[in-house]
Amino acid sequence: EVSLAVDTANLLAKSNINARVVTMPCSELFDQQSDAYKKSVLPPESLRVSIEAATTFGWQRYTGERGLNIGLDDFGMSAPYQEIYKARGLTAEAIAEKIRLALK
């Protein structure tokens, strides 16, 4: 998902929207950090977006109530992942558009 997030950030930059890409390979270690550190990584006043190829479950604790949680919350499709991502809106273009709309 990191490359997808970077691609999304690059698209947003073309619209003069600055985005920070943060990867969280271990939420347990992040949770152990000080509140000041967590706020410096995930500023509370910014729109926070999670991108997860699997379930969005659990990400709201990092994105907050007004954040966006983008992912695949159901199962059953069988195809190359690129086709599934496109069909489910898990592309940089689709995510960037959701972010633009959320920022309005």
Coordinates of N, CA and C in Angstrom, one line a residue:
E1 N 0.8 -1.2 0.0 CA 0.0 0.0 0.0 C 0.8 1.3 0.0
V2 N 2.1 1.2 0.4 CA 2.9 2.4 0.5 C 3.1 3.0 -0.9
S3 N 3.4 2.2 -1.9 CA 3.6 2.7 -3.3 C 2.3 3.4 -3.7
L4 N 1.1 2.8 -3.4 CA -0.2 3.4 -3.7 C -0.3 4.7 -3.0
A5 N 0.0 4.8 -1.8 CA 0.0 6.1 -1.0 C 0.9 7.1 -1.6
V6 N 2.1 6.7 -2.0 CA 3.0 7.7 -2.6 C 2.5 8.2 -4.0
D7 N 1.9 7.3 -4.8 CA 1.3 7.7 -6.1 C 0.2 8.6 -5.8
T8 N -0.6 8.4 -4.8 CA -1.7 9.2 -4.5 C -1.2 10.6 -4.1
A9 N -0.2 10.6 -3.2 CA 0.4 11.9 -2.8 C 0.9 12.7 -3.9
N10 N 1.5 12.0 -4.9 CA 2.1 12.7 -6.1 C 0.9 13.3 -6.9
L11 N -0.2 12.6 -7.1 CA -1.3 13.1 -7.8 C -1.9 14.4 -7.0
L12 N -2.0 14.3 -5.7 CA -2.5 15.4 -5.0 C -1.6 16.6 -5.1
A13 N -0.3 16.4 -5.1 CA 0.6 17.5 -5.3 C 0.4 18.3 -6.5
K14 N 0.0 17.6 -7.6 CA -0.4 18.3 -8.9 C -1.6 19.2 -8.7
S15 N -2.4 19.0 -7.7 CA -3.5 19.9 -7.3 C -3.2 20.8 -6.2
N16 N -1.9 21.0 -5.9 CA -1.4 21.8 -4.8 C -2.0 21.4 -3.4
I17 N -2.1 20.1 -3.3 CA -2.5 19.5 -2.0 C -1.3 18.7 -1.5
N18 N -0.8 19.2 -0.3 CA 0.3 18.5 0.3 C -0.1 17.3 1.1
A19 N 0.5 16.2 0.9 CA 0.2 15.0 1.7 C 1.4 14.4 2.2
R20 N 1.3 13.9 3.4 CA 2.4 13.2 4.1 C 2.1 11.7 4.1
V21 N 3.0 10.9 3.6 CA 2.8 9.4 3.6 C 3.5 8.8 4.8
V22 N 2.8 8.1 5.6 CA 3.3 7.5 6.8 C 3.0 6.0 6.7
T23 N 4.0 5.2 7.0 CA 3.8 3.8 7.0 C 3.8 3.3 8.4
M24 N 3.0 2.4 8.8 CA 2.9 1.9 10.1 C 3.0 0.3 10.1
P25 N 4.2 -0.2 10.0 CA 4.3 -1.6 9.9 C 4.0 -2.4 11.2
C26 N 4.0 -1.6 12.4 CA 3.7 -2.2 13.7 C 2.9 -1.2 14.5
S27 N 1.6 -1.3 14.5 CA 0.8 -0.4 15.3 C 1.0 -0.5 16.8
E28 N 1.4 -1.7 17.2 CA 1.7 -1.9 18.7 C 2.8 -1.0 19.1
L29 N 3.9 -0.9 18.3 CA 5.0 0.0 18.7 C 4.6 1.4 18.6
F30 N 3.8 1.8 17.6 CA 3.4 3.2 17.4 C 2.5 3.5 18.7
D31 N 1.7 2.7 19.1 CA 0.8 2.9 20.3 C 1.6 3.2 21.5
Q32 N 2.8 2.6 21.6 CA 3.6 2.8 22.8 C 4.4 4.1 22.9
Q33 N 4.3 4.9 21.8 CA 5.0 6.1 21.7 C 4.3 7.2 22.5
S34 N 5.0 8.3 22.8 CA 4.4 9.4 23.6 C 3.3 10.1 22.7
D35 N 2.3 10.7 23.4 CA 1.3 11.4 22.7 C 1.9 12.5 21.8
A36 N 2.9 13.2 22.3 CA 3.6 14.2 21.5 C 4.1 13.6 20.2
Y37 N 4.8 12.5 20.3 CA 5.3 11.9 19.1 C 4.2 11.5 18.1
K38 N 3.1 10.8 18.6 CA 2.0 10.4 17.8 C 1.4 11.6 17.1
K39 N 1.2 12.7 17.8 CA 0.6 13.9 17.2 C 1.6 14.5 16.2
S40 N 2.9 14.3 16.3 CA 3.8 14.9 15.3 C 3.7 14.1 14.0
V41 N 3.5 12.8 14.2 CA 3.4 11.9 13.0 C 2.0 12.0 12.3
L42 N 1.0 12.0 13.2 CA -0.4 12.1 12.7 C -1.1 13.3 13.3
P43 N -0.8 14.5 12.7 CA -1.4 15.7 13.3 C -2.9 15.7 13.4
P44 N -3.5 16.0 14.6 CA -4.9 15.8 14.8 C -5.8 16.8 13.9
E45 N -5.2 17.9 13.5 CA -6.0 18.8 12.7 C -6.0 18.5 11.2
S46 N -5.2 17.5 10.8 CA -5.2 17.2 9.3 C -6.2 16.1 9.0
L47 N -6.5 16.0 7.7 CA -7.3 14.9 7.3 C -6.4 13.6 7.2
R48 N -6.7 12.6 8.0 CA -5.9 11.4 8.0 C -6.6 10.3 7.2
V49 N -5.9 9.6 6.4 CA -6.4 8.6 5.4 C -5.6 7.3 5.6
S50 N -6.3 6.2 5.8 CA -5.6 4.9 5.8 C -5.9 4.3 4.4
I51 N -4.9 3.6 3.9 CA -5.0 2.8 2.7 C -4.6 1.4 3.0
E52 N -5.5 0.5 2.9 CA -5.2 -0.9 3.3 C -5.8 -1.8 2.3
A53 N -5.0 -2.7 1.7 CA -5.5 -3.6 0.7 C -6.4 -4.7 1.4
A54 N -6.4 -4.8 2.7 CA -7.3 -5.7 3.3 C -8.3 -4.8 4.0
T55 N -8.8 -5.3 5.1 CA -9.9 -4.6 5.8 C -9.5 -3.3 6.4
T56 N -10.5 -2.4 6.4 CA -10.3 -1.1 7.0 C -10.5 -1.1 8.6
F57 N -10.9 -2.3 9.0 CA -11.2 -2.5 10.5 C -10.0 -2.1 11.3
G58 N -10.2 -1.2 12.3 CA -9.2 -0.8 13.2 C -8.4 0.4 12.9
W59 N -8.5 0.9 11.7 CA -7.8 2.1 11.3 C -8.4 3.4 11.7
Q60 N -9.7 3.4 12.1 CA -10.3 4.6 12.5 C -9.7 5.1 13.8
R61 N -9.1 4.3 14.6 CA -8.4 4.8 15.8 C -7.2 5.7 15.5
Y62 N -6.7 5.6 14.2 CA -5.6 6.4 13.8 C -6.1 7.6 12.9
T63 N -7.2 7.4 12.1 CA -7.7 8.4 11.2 C -8.7 9.3 11.9
G64 N -9.3 8.9 12.9 CA -10.3 9.7 13.6 C -11.7 9.6 12.9
E65 N -12.6 10.3 13.5 CA -14.0 10.3 13.0 C -14.2 10.9 11.7
R66 N -13.4 11.9 11.3 CA -13.5 12.6 10.0 C -12.5 12.1 9.0
G67 N -11.8 11.1 9.4 CA -10.8 10.5 8.5 C -11.4 9.6 7.4
L68 N -10.6 9.2 6.5 CA -11.0 8.3 5.4 C -10.3 7.0 5.6
N69 N -11.0 5.9 5.6 CA -10.4 4.5 5.7 C -10.8 3.8 4.4
I70 N -9.8 3.6 3.6 CA -9.9 3.1 2.2 C -9.3 1.7 2.2
G71 N -10.1 0.7 1.8 CA -9.6 -0.6 1.7 C -10.7 -1.6 1.1
L72 N -10.4 -2.8 1.3 CA -11.3 -3.9 0.8 C -11.9 -4.6 2.0
D73 N -13.2 -4.4 2.3 CA -13.8 -4.9 3.4 C -14.6 -6.2 3.1
D74 N -14.5 -6.7 1.9 CA -15.2 -8.0 1.6 C -14.3 -8.9 0.8
F75 N -14.7 -10.1 0.6 CA -13.9 -11.0 -0.1 C -14.8 -11.7 -1.2
G76 N -14.1 -12.4 -2.0 CA -14.8 -13.2 -3.0 C -14.4 -12.9 -4.4
M77 N -13.7 -11.9 -4.7 CA -13.2 -11.6 -6.0 C -12.0 -12.4 -6.3
S78 N -11.9 -13.0 -7.5 CA -10.8 -13.7 -8.0 C -10.3 -13.1 -9.3
A79 N -9.1 -12.5 -9.2 CA -8.5 -11.9 -10.4 C -7.2 -11.3 -10.0
P80 N -6.4 -11.0 -11.0 CA -5.1 -10.3 -10.6 C -5.4 -9.1 -9.7
Y81 N -4.6 -8.8 -8.8 CA -4.9 -7.7 -7.8 C -5.1 -6.4 -8.5
Q82 N -4.4 -6.1 -9.6 CA -4.6 -4.8 -10.3 C -6.1 -4.7 -10.8
E83 N -6.7 -5.7 -11.2 CA -8.1 -5.7 -11.7 C -9.0 -5.5 -10.5
I84 N -8.7 -6.2 -9.4 CA -9.6 -6.0 -8.2 C -9.4 -4.6 -7.6
Y85 N -8.2 -4.1 -7.6 CA -8.0 -2.7 -7.1 C -8.8 -1.7 -7.9
K86 N -8.7 -1.8 -9.2 CA -9.4 -0.9 -10.1 C -10.9 -1.0 -9.9
A87 N -11.4 -2.3 -9.9 CA -12.9 -2.5 -9.7 C -13.4 -1.9 -8.4
R88 N -12.5 -1.9 -7.4 CA -12.9 -1.5 -6.0 C -12.5 -0.1 -5.7
G89 N -11.9 0.6 -6.6 CA -11.5 2.0 -6.4 C -10.3 2.2 -5.5
L90 N -9.4 1.1 -5.5 CA -8.2 1.2 -4.8 C -7.0 1.5 -5.7
T91 N -7.2 2.7 -6.4 CA -6.2 3.2 -7.3 C -5.8 4.6 -6.8
A92 N -4.7 5.1 -7.2 CA -4.2 6.4 -6.8 C -5.2 7.5 -7.3
E93 N -5.7 7.3 -8.5 CA -6.7 8.3 -9.0 C -8.0 8.4 -8.2
A94 N -8.5 7.2 -7.9 CA -9.8 7.1 -7.1 C -9.6 7.6 -5.7
I95 N -8.5 7.3 -5.1 CA -8.2 7.7 -3.7 C -8.0 9.2 -3.7
A96 N -7.2 9.7 -4.6 CA -7.0 11.2 -4.7 C -8.3 11.9 -4.8
E97 N -9.2 11.4 -5.6 CA -10.5 12.1 -5.8 C -11.3 12.1 -4.5
K98 N -11.3 11.0 -3.7 CA -12.0 10.9 -2.4 C -11.4 11.9 -1.5
I99 N -10.1 12.0 -1.5 CA -9.4 13.0 -0.6 C -9.8 14.4 -1.0
R100 N -9.8 14.7 -2.3 CA -10.2 16.1 -2.7 C -11.6 16.4 -2.3
L101 N -12.5 15.5 -2.4 CA -13.9 15.7 -2.0 C -14.0 15.9 -0.5
A102 N -13.2 15.1 0.3 CA -13.3 15.2 1.7 C -12.7 16.6 2.2
L103 N -11.8 17.1 1.5 CA -11.2 18.4 1.9 C -12.1 19.6 1.5
K104 N -13.1 19.4 0.7 CA -14.0 20.5 0.3 C -14.9 20.9 1.4

